[in-house]
Amino acid sequence: MADKEIVETSEAEIAVHWQEEDYIYPSTKFIAQANMTDEGIYERFSLDNFPECFKEYADLLEWFKYWEKTLDTSDAPCWKWFVGGRINACYNCVDRHLEKNKNKTAIHFVPEPENEPIQHITYQELYVKVNELAGLLRDFAGLKKGDTVTLHLPMVAELPITMLACARLGIIHSEVFGGFSGKACSDRIVDSGSKVLITMDAYYRNGKLLNHKKNADEAVEEAKKEGQKVDKVLIWQRYPGKSSSQTPMVDGRDYFINDLIKEYHANIVEPVSMPAEDPLFLMYTSGTTGKPKGCQHSTGGYLAYVTGTSKYIQDIHPEDVYWCMADIGWITGHSYIVYGPLALAASTVIYEGVPTYPDPGRPWRIAEELDVNIFHTAPTAIRALRKYGPDEPEKYNYHFKHMTTVGEPIEPEVWKWYYNVVGKGEAVIVDTWWQTENGGFLCSTVPALKPMRPGSAGPGVPGIHPIIFDEDGKQIKRGEGKAGNICIQNPWPGAFQTIWRDRDRYVEQYYEKYCTNKDSKDWRDWPYLAGDAAVEADDGYYRILGRIDDVINVSGHRLGTKEIESVALLVDEVAEAAVIPVADDIKGKVPDLYVALKPGKKASPELADKISNAVCDSIGKIAKPKNVWIVSDMPKTRSGKIMRRVLAALSNKKDVGDVTTLANPHIVDEIKEMVQK
Ligand code: WTA
């Protein structure tokens, strides 16, 4: 019963059912220059050639020592890749490019205010900055290999610089999305066990210089209550030499990096030779229970996988100017703004602000000025740009050869605008399906080899072998026209290694469902459960329908319904809370929050605001409920369980189905009146 209820209120359940669209073929011009035009890649990466096939990706990197075992399954399902190998991620993204590319731009930093100049940081400059910071982290902050450090940085060049400095020393970085609140940052500090927090005093968002330092104070304060003491807060200045935050510095705890770093002028730090399977970073994401989980990513396997997919799926060449408009605070930014493009010596663009600021022509002006030729973003941004500036792209003289969509299902209509208007009919599109846990792409076309189909992600990328199971573990075959739970049959090098300090949860959530023998050391017995519903068409293209669990994908970002509900329950007046996903024109899905009050408490618009603000303060604006519905009672089963299915139907203006078996069927009409008026 419990499972049934979860499935029925999921995103997949309320997903739109699109028609299968016709194929669109890549241009000969694209194919002529593409990195991967050999059909043989699918054969080379077939299950018969697994796992050795992934040597092809690992060979794109420079290893200090070659590995002895490609895949070690002895601790299944915690996979270890390239065991015995030694490598450094920073060395591969920076040092090794100096010989040929030191004068080439590594990072174009585009500040949000349009009157501030774009900064172009060459590989040599990046090398210098990373080394100086690494010296500071080691000698001043006392950080060393295996330590964790929390970063709460916005979209500025200092973020990849900090990540790379950590990677150079083997420090495990854990970047928290800049838009998250101090409280959300604190939860991640506590879970990761960080003693150092690295942040920035302020940054621009939608025309305002936001005080970000205050979040650090809050985070440190909260973490202390939970028993995690942060000794040092290292603060980058948005304007070097000047403090941009009113929040005072705490003596003996807070330090401006821009002051300290002067001591480390031209300092060189040898990159630490890391075992391939040591962790590179943690990335927290929402799961089915309240607590966010730290996905632990490896050094060698992860870097090999993001480099391979950046080269063959993103088609990145060293001479490309590549712009991924995601936030580095999410996995997309780690893999496809920082590690993948830099490993390939490309120029990667980092834009500080909002795509529609100061107007929806902004992205296209940036593309024109920097001559960006590869563009990568999410359906949410595409929908917003289409809504507010449908005719903007043609006003600007830029040309993309390749575009990516990621993070949520894209409606064929929106896809076509992206293709015809943003891409001017010239660019290929890859619709890449994957997750924080996966390190890199799972499904996508290889752009020069397979045609595009609007609304479908495509087949598994080389080396990824998806399979769809029904609830009982029976395979749903290609072309059956039925949706089921999409799984991956085999491990791959980009896959996370475990949930930080919670192996049991890792096994239970991702591997237990379809594992037939829990003692098995054979990877074939451990299909990976992604948590999405999908359909496989006749041609092996997968269409992803959305989450099957208690996770809502808002603008391509995952939020746990339980996380939001537990915040609402902290508001004094609230007795019960239920969150369900509701379809939204721009953001894909947004949370709708239903609350019932304690006896004697009165509903009011002020109370609704208070509850909504509590959610924003605790998690961040991204979690803001579309509505806070204060209801006199929740629809409940006779055993007292809240029927989220009914609430989901009401919010999405769908048929509520049979409610006669509820304990309080009359409440449905009352809520309907309120929600649908
Ligand atoms: C969804 C983002 C449809 C999916 C990289 C997945 C997608 C969740 C697509 C992971 C896509 C991601 N089409 N849905 N191309 N890409 N998703 O961890 O539900 O932030 O499980 O990783 O986003 O979100 P996450």
XYZ file of C-alpha atoms and ligand atoms in Angstrom:
702
model
C 0.000 0.000 0.000
C 2.725 2.431 0.993
C 4.550 1.852 -2.298
C 1.411 2.255 -4.296
C 0.726 5.614 -2.775
C 4.243 6.832 -3.571
C 3.980 5.786 -7.191
C 0.632 7.407 -7.688
C 1.718 10.828 -6.509
C 4.988 10.817 -8.384
C 5.996 13.066 -11.217
C 5.852 10.149 -13.598
C 2.201 9.693 -12.802
C 1.318 13.226 -13.740
C 3.692 13.327 -16.700
C 2.377 14.444 -20.044
C 2.169 11.795 -22.719
C 3.779 13.055 -25.838
C 3.512 11.668 -29.337
C 6.617 10.000 -30.756
C 8.235 12.596 -32.991
C 10.097 12.198 -36.282
C 13.864 11.950 -36.467
C 16.001 14.972 -37.185
C 19.447 14.280 -38.619
C 22.730 16.012 -37.795
C 24.177 18.125 -40.611
C 27.089 16.898 -42.699
C 28.984 19.953 -41.514
C 28.630 18.800 -37.920
C 29.536 15.218 -38.753
C 32.616 16.312 -40.684
C 34.168 17.865 -37.601
C 32.810 15.558 -34.885
C 35.041 13.717 -32.419
C 33.112 10.466 -32.723
C 31.956 9.271 -36.142
C 32.783 5.603 -35.783
C 29.696 3.377 -35.409
C 32.051 0.779 -34.005
C 31.998 2.557 -30.668
C 28.747 0.807 -29.720
C 30.322 -2.565 -30.397
C 33.515 -1.646 -28.572
C 31.441 -0.628 -25.532
C 29.081 -3.626 -25.647
C 28.526 -5.780 -22.570
C 30.819 -8.389 -24.118
C 33.677 -5.937 -23.901
C 32.816 -4.709 -20.434
C 34.575 -3.471 -18.308
C 37.809 -3.227 -20.325
C 36.123 -0.925 -22.864
C 36.427 1.970 -20.431
C 40.190 1.967 -20.908
C 39.370 4.096 -23.949
C 38.110 6.872 -21.657
C 40.834 6.467 -19.039
C 43.448 6.794 -21.780
C 42.273 10.347 -22.416
C 43.969 11.223 -19.115
C 47.525 11.334 -17.875
C 48.170 8.807 -15.151
C 51.085 8.932 -12.715
C 50.778 5.178 -12.526
C 48.687 2.899 -14.737
C 46.005 0.771 -13.057
C 46.219 -2.987 -12.540
C 42.539 -3.867 -12.386
C 39.898 -2.091 -14.462
C 36.938 -3.006 -12.258
C 37.099 -4.473 -8.784
C 33.741 -5.899 -7.669
C 34.899 -7.548 -4.441
C 32.905 -5.087 -2.327
C 29.763 -5.176 -4.524
C 27.812 -2.987 -5.095
C 30.552 -0.489 -4.153
C 32.491 -0.586 -7.398
C 36.142 0.349 -7.652
C 37.526 1.453 -10.988
C 41.102 1.532 -12.248
C 42.455 0.018 -9.057
C 46.164 0.483 -8.505
C 46.184 3.534 -10.759
C 47.402 6.908 -9.511
C 46.244 10.213 -10.829
C 45.534 13.841 -9.928
C 42.428 15.588 -11.272
C 43.881 19.098 -10.999
C 47.012 18.043 -12.866
C 44.835 16.681 -15.674
C 42.686 19.808 -15.882
C 45.495 22.358 -15.606
C 49.181 21.378 -15.559
C 49.151 19.064 -18.511
C 47.785 21.794 -20.791
C 50.566 24.274 -20.090
C 52.943 22.887 -22.642
C 50.678 23.581 -25.603
C 47.933 25.824 -24.280
C 49.202 28.053 -21.514
C 48.070 31.238 -23.265
C 44.650 29.899 -24.077
C 41.611 30.972 -22.075
C 40.567 28.303 -19.600
C 37.723 30.276 -18.006
C 35.683 33.199 -19.290
C 33.997 34.704 -16.246
C 30.966 36.807 -17.167
C 29.760 39.011 -14.269
C 26.035 39.638 -14.150
C 26.285 43.457 -14.334
C 26.777 44.093 -18.017
C 29.090 47.053 -17.457
C 31.658 44.874 -15.676
C 34.240 43.459 -18.058
C 34.390 39.745 -18.791
C 37.480 38.156 -17.224
C 39.512 35.803 -19.393
C 41.690 33.498 -17.316
C 44.349 31.606 -19.248
C 45.537 28.137 -18.360
C 48.779 29.658 -17.062
C 46.844 32.084 -14.858
C 44.622 29.280 -13.659
C 47.731 27.283 -12.786
C 49.129 30.181 -10.755
C 45.865 30.875 -8.920
C 45.229 27.225 -8.108
C 48.747 26.752 -6.792
C 48.587 29.842 -4.617
C 45.289 28.766 -3.113
C 46.523 25.199 -2.626
C 49.442 26.605 -0.634
C 47.051 28.572 1.530
C 44.729 25.620 2.107
C 47.636 23.414 3.092
C 49.757 25.798 5.148
C 47.243 28.227 6.601
C 44.104 26.120 6.886
C 45.998 22.928 7.696
C 44.029 20.854 5.190
C 45.417 17.617 3.813
C 44.558 14.614 1.666
C 41.320 12.953 2.758
C 39.935 15.965 4.674
C 36.532 17.318 3.679
C 35.836 20.981 3.116
C 32.519 22.667 2.416
C 32.284 25.303 -0.298
C 29.289 27.626 -0.461
C 30.295 29.599 -3.507
C 28.253 31.321 -6.185
C 28.926 31.201 -9.935
C 32.310 32.904 -10.024
C 35.730 31.848 -11.325
C 36.863 31.401 -7.721
C 34.625 28.329 -7.484
C 36.502 26.128 -9.990
C 39.766 27.590 -8.718
C 38.852 26.404 -5.220
C 37.685 22.994 -6.408
C 40.904 22.470 -8.359
C 43.083 23.610 -5.449
C 41.322 21.015 -3.273
C 41.746 18.340 -5.947
C 45.446 19.184 -6.190
C 45.873 18.277 -2.517
C 43.425 15.370 -2.438
C 41.024 17.344 -0.226
C 37.428 16.200 -0.764
C 35.373 19.242 -1.744
C 31.669 19.489 -1.065
C 30.158 22.442 -2.877
C 26.734 23.573 -1.700
C 24.578 25.405 -4.259
C 25.065 29.156 -3.612
C 21.301 29.768 -3.563
C 20.816 27.426 -0.622
C 20.241 28.929 2.809
C 22.731 28.976 5.689
C 20.708 26.198 7.326
C 20.906 23.948 4.263
C 24.651 24.648 4.121
C 24.992 23.744 7.786
C 23.305 20.349 7.283
C 25.919 19.562 4.663
C 28.796 20.838 6.823
C 27.658 18.548 9.623
C 27.124 15.488 7.459
C 30.441 15.858 5.641
C 32.358 16.688 8.833
C 33.931 19.868 7.447
C 36.038 22.074 9.710
C 36.597 24.682 7.031
C 33.998 26.602 5.048
C 34.973 28.500 1.909
C 32.585 31.161 0.698
C 32.325 34.611 -0.875
C 31.182 37.870 0.681
C 28.606 38.755 -1.975
C 27.439 38.050 -5.528
C 24.998 39.365 -8.094
C 21.643 37.836 -8.795
C 18.919 39.599 -10.757
C 20.576 42.987 -10.487
C 21.138 42.861 -6.740
C 24.410 42.402 -4.898
C 23.371 39.774 -2.340
C 24.980 39.555 1.065
C 26.250 35.990 1.055
C 28.534 36.212 4.091
C 25.525 36.194 6.384
C 24.733 32.645 5.262
C 28.182 31.566 6.444
C 27.518 32.973 9.928
C 24.227 31.151 10.062
C 25.720 27.914 8.737
C 28.566 27.896 11.263
C 26.214 28.752 14.123
C 23.776 25.972 13.199
C 26.532 23.426 12.610
C 27.903 24.129 16.080
C 24.527 23.277 17.605
C 24.761 19.933 15.817
C 28.229 19.323 17.210
C 30.290 20.229 14.139
C 32.741 23.023 14.844
C 33.976 25.066 11.912
C 37.395 26.528 12.789
C 37.906 28.685 9.768
C 35.723 30.521 7.320
C 37.738 31.513 4.264
C 36.081 34.261 2.274
C 36.704 35.317 -1.300
C 35.898 38.960 -2.023
C 33.589 39.606 -4.955
C 35.620 42.785 -5.475
C 39.208 41.979 -4.440
C 40.563 44.392 -1.839
C 37.132 45.489 -0.757
C 34.488 43.992 1.511
C 31.051 43.801 -0.119
C 29.103 42.482 2.858
C 27.804 44.373 5.883
C 28.109 41.269 8.019
C 31.155 41.717 10.293
C 34.126 39.379 10.261
C 34.525 37.115 13.298
C 37.963 37.478 14.834
C 40.077 34.342 14.694
C 37.540 32.541 12.504
C 36.908 34.576 9.359
C 39.646 35.430 6.876
C 39.638 37.094 3.500
C 41.394 34.814 1.040
C 42.312 37.853 -1.043
C 44.415 39.176 1.883
C 46.034 35.905 2.881
C 46.875 34.782 -0.619
C 49.432 37.548 -1.089
C 51.741 35.481 1.129
C 51.578 32.662 -1.399
C 52.647 34.626 -4.430
C 53.997 32.285 -7.141
C 53.936 29.422 -4.674
C 53.986 25.976 -6.319
C 52.384 22.924 -4.747
C 53.099 19.486 -6.184
C 49.867 17.712 -7.158
C 49.270 14.792 -4.798
C 49.379 11.398 -6.490
C 45.953 10.002 -5.613
C 44.803 6.387 -5.725
C 42.225 6.306 -8.542
C 39.489 5.132 -6.211
C 39.978 7.837 -3.558
C 37.115 10.351 -3.387
C 37.364 13.593 -5.361
C 34.230 15.286 -4.082
C 30.838 14.961 -2.438
C 27.675 16.277 -4.008
C 24.563 16.336 -1.877
C 21.210 15.552 -3.390
C 17.681 14.917 -2.211
C 16.418 11.438 -1.693
C 13.304 9.715 -0.501
C 13.877 10.462 3.159
C 14.335 13.857 4.732
C 18.106 14.003 4.973
C 20.101 14.995 1.862
C 22.690 12.401 0.959
C 26.299 12.991 0.026
C 27.083 11.247 -3.230
C 30.742 10.294 -3.084
C 32.538 10.503 -6.415
C 35.894 8.931 -7.176
C 38.961 10.555 -8.690
C 40.064 8.316 -11.572
C 36.786 6.743 -12.647
C 34.852 9.983 -12.428
C 37.409 12.010 -14.327
C 37.743 9.365 -17.038
C 33.986 9.218 -17.487
C 33.351 12.966 -17.646
C 36.299 13.433 -19.992
C 35.109 10.692 -22.345
C 31.523 11.910 -22.426
C 32.612 15.549 -22.793
C 34.639 14.550 -25.808
C 32.165 12.261 -27.545
C 28.724 13.411 -26.432
C 29.469 17.116 -25.933
C 31.847 17.024 -28.900
C 34.313 19.328 -27.142
C 37.531 20.100 -29.005
C 40.301 22.193 -27.420
C 39.473 25.092 -29.758
C 35.817 25.248 -28.719
C 34.222 27.916 -26.550
C 31.827 25.986 -24.436
C 29.084 27.427 -22.291
C 27.077 25.369 -19.869
C 24.557 27.630 -18.160
C 23.967 25.275 -15.206
C 25.176 26.148 -11.725
C 28.418 24.552 -10.541
C 26.572 23.925 -7.270
C 24.863 21.015 -9.057
C 26.412 17.929 -10.603
C 26.014 19.254 -14.155
C 28.344 22.108 -13.320
C 30.950 19.870 -11.693
C 31.075 17.449 -14.606
C 30.318 19.672 -17.569
C 31.503 23.162 -16.619
C 34.598 22.270 -14.632
C 36.123 18.801 -14.855
C 35.120 17.584 -18.340
C 35.805 20.733 -20.395
C 39.001 21.617 -18.524
C 40.343 18.080 -18.860
C 39.982 18.605 -22.631
C 41.668 22.043 -22.574
C 38.547 23.841 -23.780
C 37.514 27.383 -22.812
C 34.612 27.164 -20.405
C 32.220 30.028 -19.703
C 30.972 30.846 -16.214
C 28.082 33.275 -16.010
C 27.306 34.736 -12.610
C 23.669 35.602 -12.983
C 20.177 34.975 -14.214
C 19.690 34.155 -17.933
C 16.955 36.761 -18.361
C 18.873 39.602 -16.675
C 18.637 42.405 -17.617
C 16.572 41.085 -20.546
C 16.111 37.755 -22.349
C 18.660 38.747 -25.004
C 21.493 38.434 -22.493
C 22.571 34.829 -23.205
C 22.751 35.544 -26.922
C 24.850 38.666 -26.390
C 27.268 36.617 -24.305
C 27.338 33.924 -26.994
C 28.015 36.545 -29.649
C 30.755 38.320 -27.732
C 32.640 35.158 -26.775
C 31.818 33.306 -29.991
C 30.453 30.384 -27.999
C 29.917 27.351 -30.239
C 28.677 24.751 -27.746
C 25.736 25.612 -25.510
C 24.275 23.588 -22.673
C 21.242 24.342 -20.527
C 18.031 22.994 -18.982
C 14.423 23.009 -20.223
C 13.483 25.483 -17.474
C 15.841 28.106 -18.871
C 14.771 27.338 -22.429
C 11.098 27.737 -21.494
C 11.775 31.055 -19.751
C 13.834 32.425 -22.644
C 11.173 31.294 -25.091
C 8.408 32.880 -23.091
C 10.066 36.230 -22.480
C 12.143 36.631 -25.628
C 11.011 34.300 -28.410
C 12.528 36.486 -31.132
C 15.736 37.470 -29.352
C 18.182 34.828 -30.670
C 17.895 35.915 -34.315
C 18.985 39.436 -33.400
C 22.448 38.196 -32.500
C 25.249 36.910 -34.626
C 26.319 33.717 -32.917
C 26.402 30.164 -34.220
C 26.201 27.012 -32.172
C 27.317 23.682 -33.569
C 26.031 21.718 -30.594
C 23.462 22.203 -27.827
C 22.510 20.154 -24.789
C 19.355 19.875 -22.754
C 19.514 18.280 -19.329
C 17.744 17.910 -16.043
C 14.078 17.362 -16.896
C 11.942 16.076 -19.707
C 11.702 18.649 -22.512
C 8.389 19.128 -24.313
C 8.709 18.598 -28.094
C 7.380 22.147 -28.674
C 10.078 23.631 -26.513
C 12.663 21.343 -28.097
C 11.702 22.651 -31.554
C 12.075 26.274 -30.494
C 15.481 25.420 -29.065
C 16.448 23.727 -32.314
C 15.028 26.211 -34.818
C 15.408 29.519 -33.024
C 18.271 29.179 -30.526
C 20.216 26.718 -32.680
C 19.118 28.448 -35.917
C 18.544 24.997 -37.383
C 22.333 24.495 -37.494
C 23.140 22.898 -34.157
C 22.680 19.297 -33.127
C 20.893 18.745 -29.826
C 21.684 16.076 -27.280
C 19.020 15.393 -24.642
C 21.121 13.965 -21.833
C 19.489 11.965 -19.074
C 21.473 11.293 -15.893
C 21.676 12.089 -12.192
C 23.892 13.416 -9.421
C 24.705 9.824 -8.521
C 25.936 8.983 -12.017
C 28.805 11.445 -12.546
C 27.990 11.755 -16.251
C 25.470 10.999 -18.980
C 23.485 7.759 -19.057
C 21.217 8.200 -22.075
C 21.824 10.462 -25.044
C 22.478 10.174 -28.730
C 26.110 10.232 -29.860
C 25.464 13.354 -31.908
C 27.155 12.487 -35.208
C 26.000 8.869 -35.127
C 22.326 8.895 -34.227
C 19.468 11.171 -35.241
C 17.698 13.329 -32.680
C 14.123 12.780 -31.653
C 12.400 15.641 -29.800
C 11.272 14.579 -26.345
C 13.397 11.410 -26.218
C 16.773 11.215 -24.532
C 17.967 8.517 -26.913
C 19.672 5.175 -26.284
C 22.167 4.444 -23.531
C 25.459 6.209 -24.262
C 28.339 3.866 -25.175
C 29.013 1.542 -22.266
C 25.678 2.187 -20.544
C 23.125 -0.610 -20.864
C 19.690 0.394 -19.561
C 16.876 -2.011 -18.825
C 13.299 -1.357 -17.730
C 11.648 -3.487 -15.057
C 8.109 -3.522 -13.767
C 7.394 -3.500 -10.031
C 7.836 -7.273 -9.857
C 11.185 -7.350 -11.584
C 9.869 -8.500 -14.940
C 11.606 -6.860 -17.886
C 9.494 -4.521 -19.997
C 10.749 -4.970 -23.514
C 11.573 -2.479 -26.197
C 8.484 -1.280 -28.041
C 5.966 -2.708 -25.550
C 4.708 0.827 -25.032
C 4.666 0.412 -21.267
C 6.467 2.515 -18.691
C 8.493 1.035 -15.872
C 11.477 1.622 -13.632
C 14.601 2.351 -15.625
C 17.759 0.647 -14.356
C 21.309 0.283 -15.634
C 22.548 -3.286 -15.958
C 26.241 -2.575 -15.536
C 28.482 -0.343 -13.412
C 30.377 2.478 -15.126
C 33.362 4.570 -14.039
C 31.402 7.779 -13.342
C 29.010 6.122 -10.897
C 29.186 7.325 -7.292
C 30.948 4.988 -4.919
C 28.579 5.187 -1.994
C 26.561 7.632 0.070
C 29.024 9.386 2.364
C 29.088 7.499 5.660
C 25.939 5.560 4.790
C 26.662 2.448 2.783
C 23.434 0.787 3.923
C 21.321 3.545 2.502
C 23.298 3.358 -0.748
C 22.664 -0.354 -1.144
C 19.071 -0.146 -0.067
C 18.049 2.756 -2.229
C 19.846 1.987 -5.479
C 20.579 -1.712 -5.599
C 18.321 -3.732 -3.332
C 15.130 -3.587 -5.363
C 16.219 -5.750 -8.269
C 19.153 -7.604 -6.750
C 18.518 -11.335 -6.743
C 21.513 -12.386 -4.674
C 22.782 -10.004 -2.034
C 25.994 -11.968 -1.495
C 26.954 -11.855 -5.128
C 30.220 -10.263 -6.210
C 29.121 -10.358 -9.837
C 28.029 -6.997 -11.194
C 25.362 -8.732 -13.305
C 23.373 -9.347 -10.142
C 23.226 -5.676 -9.182
C 21.163 -3.509 -11.548
C 21.261 0.164 -10.580
C 17.791 1.630 -9.875
C 17.656 5.216 -11.107
C 14.317 6.189 -9.549
C 12.799 7.412 -12.812
C 9.981 6.019 -14.904
C 10.740 5.545 -18.597
C 9.454 3.974 -21.817
C 11.668 2.373 -24.432
C 10.491 2.856 -28.009
C 11.014 0.379 -30.881
C 14.309 1.953 -31.830
C 15.825 1.733 -28.339
C 15.342 5.412 -27.559
C 14.280 6.091 -23.978
C 11.720 8.660 -23.009
C 12.053 9.683 -19.366
C 8.779 10.456 -17.602
C 9.960 11.704 -14.217
C 10.584 10.556 -10.685
C 8.887 7.517 -9.199
C 9.707 8.484 -5.628
C 9.129 11.380 -3.233
C 11.412 13.692 -5.144
C 10.246 16.726 -7.088
C 12.317 18.036 -9.942
C 11.985 21.834 -9.802
C 13.738 23.627 -12.662
C 15.901 20.550 -13.004
C 16.833 20.546 -9.308
C 15.849 17.800 -6.958
C 13.914 18.530 -3.785
C 12.672 15.926 -1.366
C 9.002 16.344 -0.497
C 9.885 15.154 2.999
C 12.463 17.934 3.357
C 9.801 20.557 2.689
C 7.180 18.850 4.832
C 9.490 18.689 7.806
C 10.166 22.432 7.615
C 6.427 23.180 7.488
C 5.940 21.017 10.555
C 8.364 23.209 12.485
C 5.946 26.147 12.191
C 4.106 26.312 15.483
C 0.571 26.357 14.119
C 1.028 23.425 11.721
C -0.203 19.952 12.640
C 0.137 18.104 9.333
C 1.863 18.823 6.032
C 1.875 17.194 2.612
C 3.831 18.213 -0.464
C 3.006 17.091 -3.987
C 4.396 18.047 -7.421
C 2.293 20.308 -9.601
C 2.969 20.923 -13.293
C 4.380 24.364 -14.106
C 4.833 26.080 -17.483
C 8.365 27.272 -16.849
C 9.817 25.174 -14.058
C 8.451 21.787 -15.099
C 7.257 20.907 -11.619
C 6.851 22.938 -8.442
C 5.888 21.895 -4.914
C 2.352 22.536 -3.710
C 2.101 22.482 0.069
C -0.989 21.432 1.990
C -1.152 22.012 5.724
C -3.703 21.324 8.432
C -3.490 23.377 11.623
C -3.455 22.455 15.275
C -6.788 22.806 17.091
C -7.714 26.416 17.823
C -5.291 27.885 15.239
C -6.779 30.073 12.538
C -5.971 30.129 8.840
C -4.892 33.480 7.363
C -2.891 34.752 4.388
C -0.234 35.896 6.908
C 0.102 32.379 8.239
C 0.403 30.999 4.711
C 3.219 33.521 4.072
C 4.896 32.586 7.312
C 4.930 28.917 6.317
C 6.168 29.723 2.835
C 8.949 31.907 4.247
C 9.954 29.187 6.667
C 10.523 26.863 3.705
C 12.587 29.479 1.831
C 14.673 30.333 4.899
C 15.380 26.760 5.707
C 16.079 25.322 2.268
C 16.311 28.215 -0.159
C 14.055 30.111 -2.557
C 14.122 27.229 -4.988
C 11.865 25.256 -2.618
C 9.219 28.003 -2.385
C 5.793 26.361 -2.555
C 3.593 27.473 -5.441
C 0.711 27.627 -2.967
C 0.295 27.007 0.695
C -3.192 25.545 1.035
C -4.418 25.646 4.613
C -7.076 22.958 4.762
C -9.434 22.048 7.577
C -8.371 18.412 7.290
C -6.263 16.209 5.020
C -7.924 13.511 2.921
C -7.067 10.342 4.809
C -7.341 6.592 4.569
C -9.150 4.842 7.366
C -5.793 3.984 8.878
C -5.025 7.704 9.040
C -2.572 8.024 6.151
C -2.637 11.243 4.159
C -3.780 10.498 0.598
C -1.222 12.480 -1.380
C -2.581 10.967 -4.568
C -5.823 12.869 -4.049
C -4.015 16.138 -3.339
C -1.839 15.647 -6.430
C -4.932 15.135 -8.563
C -6.602 18.253 -7.149
C -3.561 20.496 -7.636
C -3.064 19.226 -11.177
C -6.768 19.534 -12.014
C -7.029 15.813 -12.694
C -9.701 13.340 -11.831
C -9.379 12.332 -8.165
C -10.703 8.861 -8.861
C -12.571 6.855 -6.294
C -12.499 8.512 -2.891
C -15.374 6.698 -1.262
C -13.044 4.551 0.792
C -11.499 7.556 2.493
C -12.172 8.160 6.152
C -13.377 11.671 5.283
C -14.538 11.765 1.635
C -16.396 15.073 2.078
C -13.105 16.905 2.540
C -12.208 16.326 -1.111
C -14.937 18.648 -2.377
C -14.045 21.258 0.172
C -10.400 21.270 -0.924
C -11.364 21.141 -4.580
C -13.476 24.254 -4.129
C -10.481 26.044 -2.625
C -7.818 24.841 -5.068
C -9.718 24.936 -8.327
C -11.781 28.073 -7.895
C 15.722 14.187 -14.185
C 20.791 16.255 -13.061
C 14.294 13.869 -18.375
C 15.456 12.751 -13.790
C 21.823 15.869 -14.131
C 16.632 12.430 -12.886
C 15.832 14.197 -16.702
C 16.870 13.734 -12.185
C 16.844 14.442 -17.663
C 18.291 13.885 -11.750
C 16.475 14.392 -19.049
C 17.714 14.577 -15.674
N 15.188 14.105 -19.345
N 14.573 13.918 -17.062
N 17.343 14.651 -20.031
N 17.986 14.673 -16.992
N 16.412 14.302 -15.488
O 20.438 14.559 -9.749
O 14.243 12.689 -13.068
O 19.919 16.962 -10.289
O 16.369 11.385 -11.976
O 20.927 15.426 -11.970
O 16.539 14.732 -13.168
O 18.529 15.176 -11.241
P 19.962 15.564 -10.726
